[in-house]
Coordinates of C-alpha atoms in Angstrom, one line a residue:
M1 CA -104.7 6.8 45.1
R2 CA -105.8 4.8 42.0
H3 CA -104.0 5.3 38.7
S4 CA -104.8 4.0 35.2
F5 CA -102.4 1.9 33.2
Q6 CA -100.6 3.9 30.5
V7 CA -100.6 2.0 27.2
D8 CA -97.9 2.5 24.5
L9 CA -99.9 1.8 21.4
R10 CA -96.8 1.7 19.2
G11 CA -95.4 -0.9 21.5
V12 CA -98.7 -2.8 21.3
V13 CA -98.7 -2.7 17.5
D14 CA -95.1 -4.0 17.5
L15 CA -96.1 -6.8 19.8
L16 CA -99.0 -7.7 17.5
S17 CA -96.7 -7.7 14.5
A18 CA -94.1 -9.9 16.1
H19 CA -96.3 -12.4 18.1
L20 CA -100.0 -12.2 17.2
Y21 CA -100.2 -11.9 13.5
S22 CA -98.0 -13.9 11.1
S23 CA -97.8 -11.1 8.5
P24 CA -98.8 -7.5 7.9
D25 CA -101.0 -8.8 5.1
V26 CA -103.7 -9.8 7.6
Y27 CA -104.9 -6.1 7.5
V28 CA -106.9 -7.0 4.4
R29 CA -108.6 -9.9 6.1
E30 CA -109.5 -7.7 9.2
L31 CA -110.9 -4.9 7.1
L32 CA -113.0 -7.2 5.0
Q33 CA -114.1 -9.1 8.0
N34 CA -115.5 -5.9 9.6
A35 CA -117.1 -4.8 6.3
V36 CA -118.8 -8.1 5.7
D37 CA -120.1 -8.3 9.3
A38 CA -121.4 -4.8 9.1
S39 CA -123.1 -5.6 5.8
T40 CA -124.6 -8.8 7.3
A41 CA -126.0 -6.9 10.3
R42 CA -127.9 -4.6 8.0
G43 CA -128.9 -7.3 5.4
A44 CA -126.7 -5.8 2.7
A45 CA -124.6 -9.0 2.4
A46 CA -127.7 -11.1 1.7
A47 CA -128.9 -8.6 -0.9
G48 CA -125.6 -8.9 -2.7
V49 CA -124.4 -5.4 -2.1
P50 CA -120.6 -5.5 -2.6
V51 CA -117.8 -4.2 -0.4
L52 CA -115.8 -1.7 -2.4
V53 CA -112.0 -1.8 -2.1
E54 CA -110.2 1.1 -3.9
C55 CA -106.6 1.7 -4.5
H56 CA -106.1 5.4 -5.0
D57 CA -103.4 6.5 -7.5
R58 CA -101.3 9.3 -6.0
P59 CA -98.2 9.8 -8.1
G60 CA -95.2 10.8 -6.0
S61 CA -97.1 10.1 -2.7
A62 CA -97.6 7.0 -0.6
P63 CA -100.4 4.6 -1.8
V64 CA -103.8 5.0 -0.2
L65 CA -106.4 2.2 0.3
S66 CA -110.0 2.6 1.2
V67 CA -112.6 -0.1 2.1
E68 CA -116.2 0.9 1.9
D69 CA -119.4 -1.0 3.0
E70 CA -123.1 -0.2 3.2
G71 CA -123.4 -1.9 6.5
V72 CA -124.9 -0.9 9.9
G73 CA -122.4 1.9 10.5
L74 CA -121.5 3.5 13.9
T75 CA -122.8 6.3 16.1
V76 CA -120.5 8.7 17.9
A77 CA -120.7 6.7 21.2
E78 CA -120.1 3.5 19.3
V79 CA -117.0 4.9 17.7
H80 CA -115.6 5.8 21.2
E81 CA -116.5 2.4 22.4
L82 CA -115.3 0.3 19.5
L83 CA -112.5 2.1 17.8
A84 CA -110.8 3.8 20.7
T85 CA -111.0 0.9 23.2
I86 CA -108.6 -2.0 22.5
G87 CA -110.2 -5.4 22.9
S88 CA -113.8 -4.1 23.2
S89 CA -116.1 -6.7 21.7
S90 CA -119.1 -6.7 24.1
K91 CA -120.6 -3.5 22.7
R92 CA -119.9 -4.7 19.2
D93 CA -122.0 -7.8 19.8
T94 CA -125.0 -5.6 20.6
L95 CA -124.8 -4.1 17.1
L96 CA -125.1 -7.4 15.4
R97 CA -128.4 -9.0 14.6
P98 CA -129.1 -12.3 16.5
G99 CA -129.2 -15.4 14.3
Q100 CA -126.7 -14.1 11.7
D101 CA -123.3 -15.6 10.9
Y102 CA -120.5 -13.1 11.7
L103 CA -116.8 -13.6 11.0
G104 CA -115.3 -11.7 13.9
R105 CA -115.6 -11.6 17.6
F106 CA -112.5 -9.7 18.9
G107 CA -112.2 -6.0 19.2
I108 CA -108.5 -5.8 18.2
G109 CA -108.8 -6.4 14.4
L110 CA -108.5 -2.7 13.5
L111 CA -105.1 -2.6 15.2
S112 CA -103.7 -4.8 12.4
C113 CA -104.0 -1.8 10.1
F114 CA -101.3 -0.1 12.1
L115 CA -99.0 -2.8 10.8
V116 CA -99.1 -1.1 7.3
S117 CA -100.2 2.4 8.1
D118 CA -99.4 5.0 10.8
E119 CA -102.8 6.5 10.6
I120 CA -106.3 5.0 10.2
R121 CA -109.2 7.2 9.2
V122 CA -112.8 6.0 9.5
V123 CA -115.8 7.8 8.1
T124 CA -119.1 6.2 9.2
R125 CA -122.8 6.9 9.4
S126 CA -125.2 4.7 11.6
A127 CA -128.3 3.1 10.1
R128 CA -130.0 3.9 13.4
G129 CA -129.7 7.6 12.7
G130 CA -127.5 10.4 14.0
P131 CA -124.8 12.4 12.4
G132 CA -121.9 11.1 10.4
V133 CA -118.6 10.6 12.3
S134 CA -115.0 11.0 11.3
W135 CA -112.4 9.3 13.4
R136 CA -108.7 9.5 12.9
G137 CA -106.4 7.2 14.9
R138 CA -102.6 7.3 15.0
S139 CA -100.1 4.7 16.0
D140 CA -98.8 6.9 18.8
G141 CA -102.0 6.2 20.7
T142 CA -103.9 9.5 20.0
Y143 CA -107.1 9.9 18.0
E144 CA -109.4 12.7 16.9
L145 CA -113.2 12.4 16.6
R146 CA -115.5 14.8 14.7
E147 CA -119.2 14.9 14.1
L148 CA -119.8 15.7 10.5
P149 CA -122.4 18.2 9.4
D150 CA -125.0 17.3 6.8
G151 CA -123.5 17.1 3.3
E152 CA -120.1 16.1 4.6
G153 CA -118.9 12.5 4.8
R154 CA -121.2 9.6 3.8
A155 CA -124.7 10.3 2.5
R156 CA -125.9 6.7 3.2
P157 CA -125.3 4.4 6.3
G158 CA -122.1 2.4 6.2
T159 CA -118.4 2.8 6.9
T160 CA -115.3 3.7 4.9
V161 CA -111.8 3.0 6.3
W162 CA -108.8 4.8 4.8
L163 CA -105.1 3.7 5.1
T164 CA -101.9 5.4 4.0
A165 CA -98.9 3.2 3.5
R166 CA -96.1 3.4 6.0
P167 CA -92.6 4.0 4.6
G168 CA -91.1 0.8 3.4
L169 CA -94.5 -0.9 3.1
E170 CA -95.8 0.8 0.0
D171 CA -96.1 -2.4 -1.9
R172 CA -98.6 -3.8 0.6
L173 CA -101.2 -1.3 -0.6
R174 CA -100.6 -1.4 -4.4
P175 CA -103.3 -2.9 -6.6
A176 CA -101.5 -6.1 -7.5
T177 CA -100.8 -7.0 -3.9
V178 CA -104.3 -6.0 -2.7
R179 CA -105.9 -8.0 -5.4
A180 CA -103.9 -11.1 -4.5
L181 CA -104.7 -10.6 -0.8
I182 CA -108.4 -10.3 -1.4
L183 CA -108.4 -13.5 -3.4
R184 CA -106.3 -15.2 -0.7
Y185 CA -108.4 -14.3 2.3
A186 CA -111.9 -13.6 0.8
G187 CA -111.8 -15.6 -2.4
L188 CA -114.6 -17.9 -1.1
L189 CA -116.9 -15.3 0.3
E190 CA -120.4 -15.2 -1.2
Q191 CA -120.7 -11.4 -0.8
P192 CA -119.0 -9.8 -3.8
I193 CA -115.9 -7.7 -3.4
V194 CA -115.3 -5.0 -6.0
L195 CA -111.7 -3.8 -6.5
R196 CA -111.4 -0.4 -8.0
T197 CA -108.1 0.7 -9.5
A198 CA -106.9 3.2 -12.1
T199 CA -107.7 0.6 -14.8
G200 CA -111.3 0.1 -13.7
D201 CA -113.5 -2.1 -11.5
E202 CA -113.1 -5.8 -11.0
R203 CA -115.8 -7.9 -9.3
L204 CA -114.3 -10.6 -7.2
T205 CA -117.1 -13.0 -6.2
G206 CA -116.8 -16.3 -4.6
G207 CA -118.9 -19.1 -6.1
P208 CA -119.6 -22.6 -4.7
L209 CA -116.9 -24.1 -2.5
P210 CA -114.3 -25.4 -4.9
W211 CA -114.2 -29.0 -3.5
V212 CA -118.0 -29.5 -3.6
G213 CA -119.2 -31.9 -6.3
R214 CA -115.8 -32.8 -7.6
D215 CA -114.5 -36.3 -8.2
T216 CA -111.0 -37.5 -7.0
E217 CA -109.2 -36.5 -10.1
Q218 CA -110.8 -33.1 -10.2
L219 CA -109.9 -32.6 -6.5
L220 CA -106.3 -33.6 -7.1
A221 CA -106.1 -31.1 -10.0
W222 CA -107.5 -28.3 -7.9
G223 CA -105.2 -29.2 -5.0
E224 CA -102.2 -29.0 -7.3
R225 CA -103.2 -25.6 -8.6
E226 CA -104.1 -24.2 -5.2
L227 CA -101.4 -25.8 -3.0
G228 CA -98.6 -26.4 -5.5
E229 CA -98.3 -30.2 -5.0
R230 CA -99.4 -33.3 -6.8
F231 CA -101.0 -35.2 -4.0
L232 CA -101.4 -39.0 -3.8
D233 CA -105.1 -39.0 -3.1
A234 CA -108.0 -36.8 -2.0
V235 CA -110.5 -37.6 0.8
P236 CA -113.8 -35.6 0.8
L237 CA -114.7 -34.4 4.3
D238 CA -118.2 -33.6 5.5
L239 CA -119.3 -33.0 9.1
P240 CA -122.8 -31.4 8.9
A241 CA -123.2 -31.1 12.6
A242 CA -120.1 -28.9 12.8
G243 CA -120.9 -27.0 9.6
L244 CA -117.7 -28.3 8.1
T245 CA -116.9 -29.4 4.6
G246 CA -113.6 -29.8 2.8
V247 CA -111.0 -32.2 1.5
A248 CA -108.0 -34.0 2.9
F249 CA -105.1 -34.4 0.5
V250 CA -102.6 -37.3 1.0
L251 CA -99.1 -35.9 1.0
P252 CA -96.7 -37.0 -1.7
Q253 CA -93.8 -37.3 0.7
S254 CA -93.6 -38.5 4.3
P255 CA -93.2 -35.7 6.9
S256 CA -91.9 -36.4 10.4
P257 CA -94.7 -37.6 12.7
S258 CA -93.6 -34.9 15.1
S259 CA -94.0 -32.1 12.5
R260 CA -96.7 -29.5 12.9
Q261 CA -99.9 -29.9 10.8
R262 CA -100.4 -27.3 8.1
N263 CA -104.1 -27.3 7.4
R264 CA -105.9 -24.5 5.5
V265 CA -109.0 -23.4 7.5
H266 CA -111.7 -21.0 6.4
L267 CA -114.2 -19.7 8.9
K268 CA -117.5 -18.9 7.2
R269 CA -115.6 -18.8 4.0
M270 CA -113.0 -16.3 5.2
L271 CA -109.4 -17.7 5.4
L272 CA -108.0 -18.0 8.9
S273 CA -104.6 -19.5 8.0
D274 CA -102.8 -22.0 5.7
A275 CA -101.0 -23.5 8.7
V276 CA -103.6 -24.4 11.3
D277 CA -102.5 -27.0 13.8
G278 CA -104.8 -29.3 15.9
L279 CA -107.6 -29.6 13.4
L280 CA -106.8 -33.3 12.7
P281 CA -105.7 -36.1 15.1
D282 CA -101.9 -36.4 15.6
W283 CA -101.9 -39.6 13.6
A284 CA -103.3 -38.0 10.5
F285 CA -99.9 -36.3 9.8
F286 CA -99.9 -37.8 6.3
V287 CA -102.7 -35.6 5.0
R288 CA -103.2 -31.8 4.6
A289 CA -106.8 -30.6 5.0
V290 CA -108.6 -27.7 3.4
V291 CA -111.9 -27.0 5.1
D292 CA -114.6 -24.4 5.7
T293 CA -116.4 -24.4 9.0
S294 CA -119.0 -22.3 10.8
A295 CA -118.8 -23.9 14.3
L296 CA -115.2 -23.6 15.4
Q297 CA -113.9 -20.6 17.3
P298 CA -110.8 -18.7 16.2
L299 CA -108.0 -17.4 18.4
A300 CA -107.7 -13.7 18.9
S301 CA -105.2 -13.5 16.0
R302 CA -107.8 -15.3 13.8
E303 CA -104.9 -17.5 12.6
G304 CA -105.6 -20.6 14.7
L305 CA -108.4 -22.4 16.4
Y306 CA -109.5 -22.2 20.1
E307 CA -109.1 -25.5 21.8
D308 CA -112.5 -26.4 23.3
A309 CA -115.0 -29.3 23.3
T310 CA -116.2 -28.3 19.8
L311 CA -112.8 -28.6 18.3
A312 CA -112.2 -31.9 20.1
A313 CA -115.4 -33.3 18.7
V314 CA -114.6 -32.1 15.2
R315 CA -111.1 -33.6 15.4
D316 CA -112.6 -36.9 16.4
G317 CA -115.1 -36.7 13.6
L318 CA -112.4 -36.0 11.0
G319 CA -110.4 -38.9 12.4
A320 CA -113.3 -41.2 12.1
A321 CA -113.9 -40.1 8.5
L322 CA -110.2 -40.8 7.6
R323 CA -110.3 -44.2 9.3
S324 CA -113.5 -45.1 7.4
W325 CA -111.9 -44.0 4.1
L326 CA -108.8 -46.1 4.8
T327 CA -110.9 -49.1 5.7
D328 CA -112.9 -48.7 2.6
L329 CA -109.8 -48.3 0.5
A330 CA -108.3 -51.5 1.9
Q331 CA -111.4 -53.4 0.9
R332 CA -112.2 -51.9 -2.5
E333 CA -108.9 -50.5 -3.8
P334 CA -106.0 -52.0 -1.9
E335 CA -103.5 -50.9 -4.5
R336 CA -104.2 -47.2 -3.6
L337 CA -103.7 -48.0 0.1
Q338 CA -100.4 -49.7 -0.7
A339 CA -99.3 -46.6 -2.6
L340 CA -100.0 -44.5 0.5
V341 CA -98.2 -47.0 2.8
R342 CA -95.1 -47.2 0.6
V343 CA -94.6 -43.4 0.9
H344 CA -95.5 -43.1 4.6
A345 CA -94.4 -46.5 5.9
L346 CA -91.9 -45.4 8.6
A347 CA -94.1 -42.8 10.0
L348 CA -97.1 -45.1 10.1
K349 CA -95.0 -47.7 11.9
A350 CA -94.0 -45.1 14.5
L351 CA -97.7 -44.5 15.3
A352 CA -98.9 -48.1 15.0
V353 CA -96.6 -49.4 17.7
H354 CA -98.3 -47.0 20.2
D355 CA -101.9 -47.0 18.9
D356 CA -104.0 -50.2 18.9
E357 CA -106.5 -48.9 16.4
L358 CA -103.9 -47.8 14.0
L359 CA -102.0 -51.1 14.4
K360 CA -105.1 -53.0 13.5
L361 CA -105.8 -50.7 10.6
F362 CA -102.3 -50.6 9.1
A363 CA -100.6 -53.8 10.2
P364 CA -101.7 -55.9 7.2
W365 CA -100.3 -53.4 4.8
L366 CA -97.0 -52.3 6.4
P367 CA -94.0 -53.5 4.4
V368 CA -91.0 -55.4 5.9
D369 CA -87.8 -56.8 4.4
T370 CA -87.5 -60.5 4.4
S371 CA -85.2 -63.2 3.1
L372 CA -87.7 -63.7 0.2
G373 CA -87.9 -60.1 -0.7
R374 CA -90.0 -57.1 0.5
M375 CA -93.4 -58.2 1.6
T376 CA -96.4 -56.8 3.5
L377 CA -97.1 -58.3 6.9
T378 CA -100.2 -59.9 5.4
E379 CA -98.0 -61.8 3.0
V380 CA -95.6 -62.8 5.8
T381 CA -98.3 -64.1 8.1
R382 CA -99.8 -66.3 5.3
R383 CA -96.6 -68.3 5.3
G384 CA -97.1 -69.5 8.9
P385 CA -95.2 -68.5 12.0
V386 CA -93.5 -65.1 11.7
R387 CA -89.8 -65.6 12.3
Y388 CA -87.6 -62.5 12.5
A389 CA -84.0 -61.5 13.1
A390 CA -83.8 -58.7 15.7
T391 CA -80.8 -57.0 14.2
T392 CA -79.5 -56.4 10.7
E393 CA -76.3 -58.2 11.7
D394 CA -78.3 -61.3 12.7
F395 CA -80.3 -61.1 9.4
G396 CA -77.1 -60.8 7.4
Q397 CA -75.7 -64.0 9.0
M398 CA -78.9 -66.0 8.2
V399 CA -80.3 -64.6 5.1
Q400 CA -78.5 -66.7 2.5
V401 CA -79.3 -70.0 4.3
A402 CA -82.9 -68.9 4.9
T403 CA -83.4 -68.0 1.3
A404 CA -81.9 -71.3 0.0
E405 CA -84.1 -73.2 2.5
S406 CA -87.2 -71.1 1.5
I407 CA -87.6 -69.8 5.0
C408 CA -89.3 -66.4 5.3
L409 CA -87.1 -64.6 7.7
V410 CA -88.0 -60.9 8.5
N411 CA -85.3 -58.4 9.0
A412 CA -86.5 -56.5 12.1
G413 CA -83.3 -54.5 12.5
F414 CA -85.0 -51.4 11.1
T415 CA -86.6 -48.7 13.2
Y416 CA -89.9 -49.8 14.8
D417 CA -90.0 -53.2 13.1
E418 CA -89.3 -55.4 16.1
E419 CA -91.8 -53.6 18.3
L420 CA -94.4 -53.9 15.5
L421 CA -93.8 -57.6 15.1
Q422 CA -94.0 -58.2 18.9
R423 CA -97.4 -56.4 19.0
L424 CA -98.8 -58.2 16.0
P425 CA -100.4 -61.1 18.0
E426 CA -102.5 -58.4 19.9
V427 CA -104.4 -57.6 16.7
L428 CA -104.0 -60.9 14.9
P429 CA -104.3 -63.6 17.7
A430 CA -103.8 -66.5 15.3
V431 CA -100.3 -65.3 14.3
D432 CA -97.3 -66.7 16.1
V433 CA -94.2 -64.5 16.2
E434 CA -90.8 -65.9 17.0
R435 CA -87.4 -64.2 17.3
V436 CA -84.7 -66.3 15.7
E437 CA -81.0 -66.1 16.7
P438 CA -78.2 -67.1 14.4
E439 CA -77.4 -70.1 16.6
D440 CA -81.0 -71.2 16.4
L441 CA -80.7 -71.4 12.6
A442 CA -77.5 -73.4 12.9
A443 CA -79.2 -75.9 15.2
V444 CA -81.7 -76.9 12.6
L445 CA -79.2 -77.3 9.8
R446 CA -78.9 -81.0 8.8
P447 CA -76.0 -83.1 10.1
V448 CA -73.7 -85.0 7.8
E449 CA -75.6 -88.1 6.8
D450 CA -73.3 -90.8 5.4
T451 CA -71.2 -92.7 7.8
A452 CA -67.9 -92.1 6.1
G453 CA -68.5 -88.4 5.7
L454 CA -69.6 -88.2 9.4
A455 CA -66.2 -89.5 10.5
A456 CA -64.3 -87.3 8.2
A457 CA -66.3 -84.3 9.3
A458 CA -65.7 -85.1 13.0
A459 CA -61.9 -85.3 12.3
L460 CA -62.0 -82.0 10.4
V461 CA -63.7 -80.3 13.4
G462 CA -61.0 -81.6 15.7
R463 CA -58.3 -80.1 13.5
C464 CA -60.1 -76.8 13.0
R465 CA -61.0 -76.0 16.6
P466 CA -57.4 -75.1 17.7
V467 CA -57.1 -72.6 14.8
L468 CA -60.1 -70.6 15.9
A469 CA -59.8 -71.1 19.7
P470 CA -58.0 -67.7 20.1
F471 CA -61.1 -66.0 18.6
S472 CA -63.5 -67.8 21.0
C473 CA -65.1 -69.5 18.0
D474 CA -66.2 -73.1 17.9
V475 CA -66.4 -75.2 14.7
E476 CA -69.2 -77.5 13.4
V477 CA -69.8 -79.3 10.1
R478 CA -73.3 -79.5 8.7
E479 CA -75.1 -79.8 5.4
F480 CA -77.2 -76.9 4.2
S481 CA -78.2 -74.8 1.1
P482 CA -76.9 -73.1 -0.8
A483 CA -74.1 -75.4 -1.7
S484 CA -72.1 -72.5 -2.9
L485 CA -71.9 -71.1 0.6
P486 CA -68.8 -72.7 2.3
C487 CA -69.5 -71.6 5.8
L488 CA -71.8 -69.7 8.2
Y489 CA -70.7 -67.6 11.2
T490 CA -73.3 -67.6 14.0
A491 CA -73.0 -65.6 17.2
G492 CA -75.6 -64.5 19.7
D493 CA -75.8 -61.3 21.6
G494 CA -73.5 -62.6 24.4
A495 CA -70.8 -63.8 22.1
R496 CA -70.9 -60.6 20.1
F497 CA -70.6 -58.5 23.3
A498 CA -67.7 -60.7 24.5
R499 CA -65.9 -60.3 21.2
E500 CA -66.3 -56.5 21.2
L501 CA -65.2 -56.3 24.8
D502 CA -62.1 -58.4 24.1
E503 CA -61.1 -56.3 21.1
T504 CA -61.7 -53.1 23.0
A505 CA -59.6 -54.3 26.0
Q506 CA -56.7 -55.0 23.6
V507 CA -56.5 -51.5 22.3
A508 CA -57.4 -49.7 25.5
D509 CA -54.9 -47.5 27.3
S510 CA -53.6 -48.1 30.8
F511 CA -56.5 -46.3 32.4
W512 CA -59.3 -48.3 30.8
A513 CA -57.7 -51.7 30.3
P514 CA -57.9 -52.8 34.0
M515 CA -61.6 -51.7 34.2
L516 CA -62.4 -53.7 31.0
G517 CA -60.6 -56.7 32.4
R518 CA -62.8 -56.6 35.5
I519 CA -65.9 -56.4 33.4
Q520 CA -64.7 -59.4 31.4
A521 CA -64.1 -61.4 34.6
A522 CA -67.5 -60.5 36.0
T523 CA -69.4 -61.2 32.9
E524 CA -71.0 -64.6 32.7
A525 CA -69.2 -66.8 30.1
P526 CA -71.2 -66.5 26.9
R527 CA -72.0 -69.2 24.5
E528 CA -69.2 -69.2 21.9
A529 CA -69.6 -68.1 18.4
T530 CA -69.6 -70.9 15.8
L531 CA -68.2 -71.3 12.4
V532 CA -70.5 -73.8 10.6
L533 CA -68.7 -75.5 7.7
N534 CA -71.0 -76.6 4.8
W535 CA -70.2 -80.3 3.9
R536 CA -71.8 -79.7 0.5
H537 CA -69.1 -77.3 -0.5
P538 CA -66.1 -78.8 -2.3
V539 CA -63.5 -76.8 -0.4
V540 CA -64.8 -78.1 2.9
R541 CA -64.6 -81.7 1.6
Q542 CA -61.1 -81.1 0.4
L543 CA -60.1 -79.9 3.8
A544 CA -61.3 -83.2 5.3
G545 CA -58.8 -85.0 3.1
P546 CA -55.0 -85.2 3.4
V547 CA -54.2 -81.5 3.8
G548 CA -51.1 -80.3 5.6
E549 CA -51.5 -78.3 8.8
H550 CA -50.1 -75.1 7.3
A551 CA -52.6 -75.2 4.4
L552 CA -55.5 -76.2 6.7
R553 CA -54.8 -73.4 9.1
T554 CA -54.6 -70.8 6.3
A555 CA -57.8 -72.1 4.7
V556 CA -59.8 -72.1 8.0
E557 CA -58.6 -68.6 8.8
V558 CA -59.7 -67.4 5.3
L559 CA -63.1 -69.2 5.7
Y560 CA -63.6 -67.6 9.1
L561 CA -62.8 -64.1 7.7
Q562 CA -65.1 -64.7 4.8
A563 CA -67.9 -65.7 7.1
L564 CA -67.5 -62.6 9.2
L565 CA -67.6 -60.4 6.1
L566 CA -70.7 -62.2 4.7
G567 CA -72.4 -61.7 8.0
R568 CA -71.5 -58.0 7.9
H569 CA -69.4 -58.2 11.1
P570 CA -66.7 -55.6 11.1
L571 CA -63.1 -56.9 11.3
R572 CA -61.4 -55.9 14.5
G573 CA -57.8 -55.5 15.3
R574 CA -56.6 -59.2 15.6
E575 CA -58.8 -60.2 12.6
T576 CA -57.3 -57.5 10.4
T577 CA -53.9 -58.8 11.3
L578 CA -55.1 -62.4 10.7
L579 CA -56.3 -61.3 7.2
S580 CA -52.8 -59.9 6.3
G581 CA -51.1 -63.0 7.7
A582 CA -53.4 -65.5 5.8
L583 CA -52.8 -63.6 2.5
G584 CA -49.1 -63.6 3.1
R585 CA -49.0 -67.4 3.6
L586 CA -51.1 -68.0 0.5
I587 CA -48.7 -66.0 -1.5
E588 CA -45.7 -67.8 0.0
G589 CA -47.3 -71.2 -0.8
S590 CA -48.0 -70.2 -4.4
L591 CA -44.4 -69.1 -4.9
D592 CA -42.6 -72.1 -3.6
G593 CA -45.3 -74.6 -4.8
T594 CA -44.6 -76.9 -1.8
R595 CA -47.6 -76.1 0.4

């Protein structure tokens, strides 16, 4: 035996409220959509016949709203088919004139009215003849249908829908709210909407699309009034093949590249949503678009766009338009592009490291920190080979020397910077990119030149090495700028790892210490860190003279600790103890005056 499904309409309405529609306010959009489509089917919209929305004043009772059109209307059979069958749209399409633009396609829009009213009353008369019809549907899933005798109901073809506010939702049907919702959803419609309240009639007519024929400053002013933000820039959008026009506003702050797009989309001048995702390419996260289109298909909720080949083509077209605008901006108004990049630099870098086209487009304008200040990659590449430090710690060790020697060293220790620099030759083949280690910089520092100084420097190295041997740190003497910098600590990745491993092993408990010891034994001996003493500094020259062992040891320890701190290396357990000991010996020496 076959049985029919039983549908709990109240449950369906609750489901729509929670998952299909973003707000009960969409009832205004759905009512106006049906009214405009019915008017278009009969030609009333083209003739400028308005849709009448009336807020009925009933003191002491729930507010009532009616929406009236002079459209094609419905017969008795059509009322059964369209109003009492959820999801029926095939029959609806037979009522609409071919070649006309209609706003809706889904037979569930009327259900949105149950979000604000427990009862929907429809009074209609078909333009194709027949009696008038009264239909009353309730949220419990029941409905009543009555043919109206002559003289009752509507005298002319068209439809009137009546809603009575549900308890707790009275404000949704009050004049101020209804007016705001008409302007929000239907403010761009060419067919006039008349709002009738106790204070009189107000004609709400949409004129030309507000972004058409405006210059950049006018667009920015309109965007600020409409969207509540002062945007950085405005990009006109026009895709005639997709029936799309609009504007893309450059956001004044940088969102996460993974954040959802929040574009405002109108379909044939009726608002779908302020938060449509998927209209723009993923990389266009730094703009917010406001568009009107006639070619794209909405989802059943009419609050998003259906993903199909048309939407994909529109997305590609909008991406091409934005790329063309950026390229033109770079050529004609680079300062405006730089303002955009300054705000959205991190997010642009995140995309450029994975997208060849974006890398080529944005690479010349992306900013990086260097030893000579903040520069764009274009400015860096003009100085010759691009040298970079892979970590902020490496950069900190080398920046003072690089600055004094007029070496442009890039700090690639920030997110995405090293990946970006490594990919740079792919889009700029003439550019050489080289990673520089601290020990590499030490290797190019000038040796001590005069013969007497060379011998004194060699003797100083011999005396200093035993002092720093417990810290796996070698000593060299070189000449470099600035002369005010007494020393430089250099350590590659291996030396830093060994240092951290050694310090960790010293403070580890009995469980971890043997394991760390085995790791140390199995690890290939790294190149030692080096303390490079600057022969140009007076303290270093004094140490090469007749200085006692106690004073020499204290001075070398202090220089070692100073170099660590200048290089932004955290002091570990033994080095913290060393600092206290060195300070103590300095105080003892100053008190007795003998050292």
